Steps between C-alpha positions, in 0.01 A plus 500: 500500500627876396575697796265834528700793592294777655634765296310331202163541692305823418351699770119531491538848568669593194309625195448220255460608114278245338525627171881507497512152646247365240570700205240601198332220356367560149268232386426641156879482388490145595189422325605662181848342510568262197584203712128442601382194314126429445565144406265266702284767611188381340556152728571711792158668435333162478660378819384821676141488367368341810704712738278730725748787508561513139121455415432806751735699337387441153120530594601862637676607206820609689797560302777254576758756521304691762430177697873408476614851650222430784665173569859635508403783726340257731811281491727792566286607815501151623897488475545835668265366784712184536839726529330722763418185694862357465646849609274469826613157601874581426593497859346146538683396196832620679403332807430164300838551314687511847343200598593302199843590544497374854352181404739460229769539739375232764422267215885546390594414853272184514647406145847527635397272814309246309806459259720424817227264607497311166869462505491347858200267409720383214777423723267315740344295216845358394570414875161306510579314191834394632314395822262309310761310309672426815168368657440291208840351529449427859167355452627256261793400719261473787280253270774305404648453850143401620474246204847365606407495870182301446695254240777473782237464772318243321824317420612496866143384608496213262851390561557532868402227732358641827569305808145469591435299178790283559364427858141410366634279211759321705317472828128599464201275463346461149183739552345812318807711587737236387323474167528883451877503604535199234331721270758755539796269480343386166490861374885551601601172328307588185674857519855373496421230237330721241661823515843492302596851671458334848702189383802745427473696836745431778229526777374151355820323574452570876115431491464213265657217731254597747212490297593162364521381874174637561341366176622130609401546853131625405492234232594223749270630790183534258562158346484349863205686568298428197594123526363487855169639379475246213556222742187624681300415182587118571332482829190290509164694519666819376276760337718577201306780373486701827896438526547623156313814546566582840842406539704446157366778306603761779867397405458472119786767484737244635409291195573802254838585699605136444407498140690834435817433736506142596411290174621176610337526851172625337522165277529301808193670671293460181584146501429430855166657460411321186606172657307586835169617323522214258522233761247662729234572221539158344448334858197719557335409178610122543314515859202676349463250219515203728219650726297584206503159370350361811177722421468375148149361401546265185217594269554276177705197398578367180195307489262807576419588133170590331466188310589241766229302672446544862439137588770304658667244219601251756542390866843652533413835382589769744257682691380805354523860652186615672256656259523852649883516416458351160207713371777781471672297219291634233277786672675827590260607778666682780855432390452839277530675837862435487548763223265751665743481820810502286664756746396343842798405712660190464367185699658441839541129505519424883186694539310296209644167613369572860156553362534156276436715179581362178544704160489441132855531361441826342431668829832359616665631185356855544641520850832380389519751215359773719783427755755511218370813358493695822844378599669561174352856483650565844824359429503650162452848641757443792775378247427806284542735789749324710757382236385711198457202261248258414742227404524422867110398517550249213800349675326447826161385347663216286470299796113586596421456125673163492290384803182621357573356145584147644163519691297583185684244297393254746138600524434546142557157365261367740229766438189384316271813609448707191278744683781560761755516217308782335459659832881509560540660163271782592672530835840542320328742250365716802837485678662633179263802495577551869869520465481721195250729719786501772748574200739211645633304210690246689231203451446543135709232369384259766124569481561450120675172555213351742220638242700305224520165715115526598361528149655171373360312794173656466468411125616131592229478756216648271626258205441226766160609556440513118645161438268353778213631319607388151616148633218446732339171536130560404406161640623556843400873516150436371199485782161429429385843619385797290613749764810699452816274471782567757740545217306764344468685836869468539559650153255774577662602834856441348439737197312763688792519738744548247278741296465704840874502565597582147288790482765704654812325366371501138695197354381433151672157522277402788196590310607282213578218726139539666341464161690174463358402820154597406522276167617203698220523765251546198617168357490328831153609628360404137665160535346455848143588381513261241517222762130569590261278289250767409552816323268704734728389800803593303375851452391540863859395598640756254269776629574437868867520451489803274272684737730418786806618325351825401383568873855423620655741251254763571580469896851543413425843354404675168830382333372183339539633171509257194480196708196595682333619162592161347315298791206724472458417135530123565242535779255681264520255236467192751204683651326522165577159436366388821187699470405306170568163667302578797184607281533223262509243798146651598346656177676305242200473272402857513860613427528265210177625345587865571827466321390300209112596418441836706643711240333392206216714341170340493412663151779343330485223288636238721444137436415435864360822656468520874168365636331524836534130552865522472518784761232402726700232689785748570259751629326269746822344601640845603196604661485178703840504661697839435486597862624171622781490234607854614521375866707204373724742324545693785595218709757385261662836485500525883684126527711555186681827575707594818476860431117601614499816287665339210220241508214730539650708205502187271150418610386850405660466177350158433132627607542811263587270218210286576279814491648575162424150362162504638422833348614380156279212535198720611573725179501190294165381625355847403598436142339152488174451329256398775781583771234707708373180624820439717470847675343331789805275558746757445701633807492858518812696465439697836467182683865388384629838560348465875679174546821631363472800749443260800821319424693826458387616832771257653771723361 
């Protein structure tokens, strides 16, 4: 800002010559100068057409030059007024100038101070940067020292042998504290063996001999301890599972330590445990099998076959089993309950023996397999947990498997109970499912082997039954009795039992064998029927046997299938045959006439038309004895058929067929010339219907 001196300020009291200051203004000369250009005037006029001032001037007719002079004078007056105002404020301006100068001086001083501060701050920033670099360097060195310290501390901790650890491993008892110390020793042994840097350290040379002595002492001590625990397994009446779970598993780290740091001693412990458990379990299963054998109830022998006669063949034939025991040879009965209670606990032999109870072999078989399954599950889980390897289990159970195999190989060749064999197959199947649900695979191969051994024996016994039917002696089997034959009942019960058992197993080969058995019994029952002298008796015999077979198959359940349908067709065809035979026995003339002449048309040109004389004897004969004949038919049916319902069904079918024959006869009479003369002798259809309903009420 320029300095304003006092001399340059005009005093307000002095005279001011405005004309001299402004000078003369000659507008006319300016307007008349040659420099004025009228170019663009028209455009400017157009632009100013809407301007109010311009429009006002033009409307009043004022000359532009006069208006311009007026404006110039106004401007000059305003200018002079402004100068006067400025002169009046000159003192204030001088004061403002002084203040500005003082401010300028102060700001200059502050600028000097700030410049000094800036220089000092730059120096401090440089110092801070140096300190920061030193701090980072110190932090890195500190971090490295901490890492080195931690590694060194870990090294020292891993390699030193504290006196307390030595005392526990050498003189302490094997308990939880001992196991923790043993685990610490294992870590130190692994540390010096694995890390190559440790092997090169001088500290290891001092510590390694002490560690080796401790390892040998610990291995020796835990070996003696674990062997002592294993000897407890050999004591009689020892609960092995409780000893394993509550004692041995608490010290399973001992086995881990031996496996890692005393391989030879571990192998000795492993072999000692395998030998101990092999002998103990083999002895247990052998004793259990011997106790079970005393409870066995013999169901069937080689002579208990479907097609073998029940009568003794000689004086020296051995006494037969009581009927209540031998009934289970062919009928399933309550024996199916063994499958329903598949997971029931195994039998306790001495309790059953004290109660004088006897059981079919499949009950003993299930108990033996149940005990094996539970023992194997427990032992397999223990071996996996204690030794960490499943091969120990298979080496242990080679003995028990051998004992059980020997027993089964002794029993099977003398087993002729096909139902029992099929039940044993189902038991094995159920046990396979149970082991699968338990997710224990240790018995897979064993159960498969037993299953494979049972099927051939079952097939052999089944073929014996089949051969007994095919080679049956009809002469010795035949009995002069139209009621169901015992061979057919055996077949029905045997087939129903196998069909019921095969429902769940679903063996297609068994279905084929049952079809072969059905064909054999069909042939045999036809041969037996032919021994009756009268066709009617043959038919009655067949109906009774077929009806009984169907009833037995239905009792076993809805699984009869094709075999049941086959016998139902045979029953239906033989029932129709019997109805015809029964009616011909009592109404032979009527039936012959209806079948031969009743369908003829009286209007046809027949050489021998039906006459009243030809029909009259038939009508009168029927009217005189039809009720008595029906009563005889009823008695015949009652005595012929063992199943009352079946007999009543057959009687109703016979009466219905008789009604049809008589209706046809009545229709024929209506077509005969003069047939109305016989109406008085005709029996009304309603009377016959009443009689049929009377006998139907017995159902």
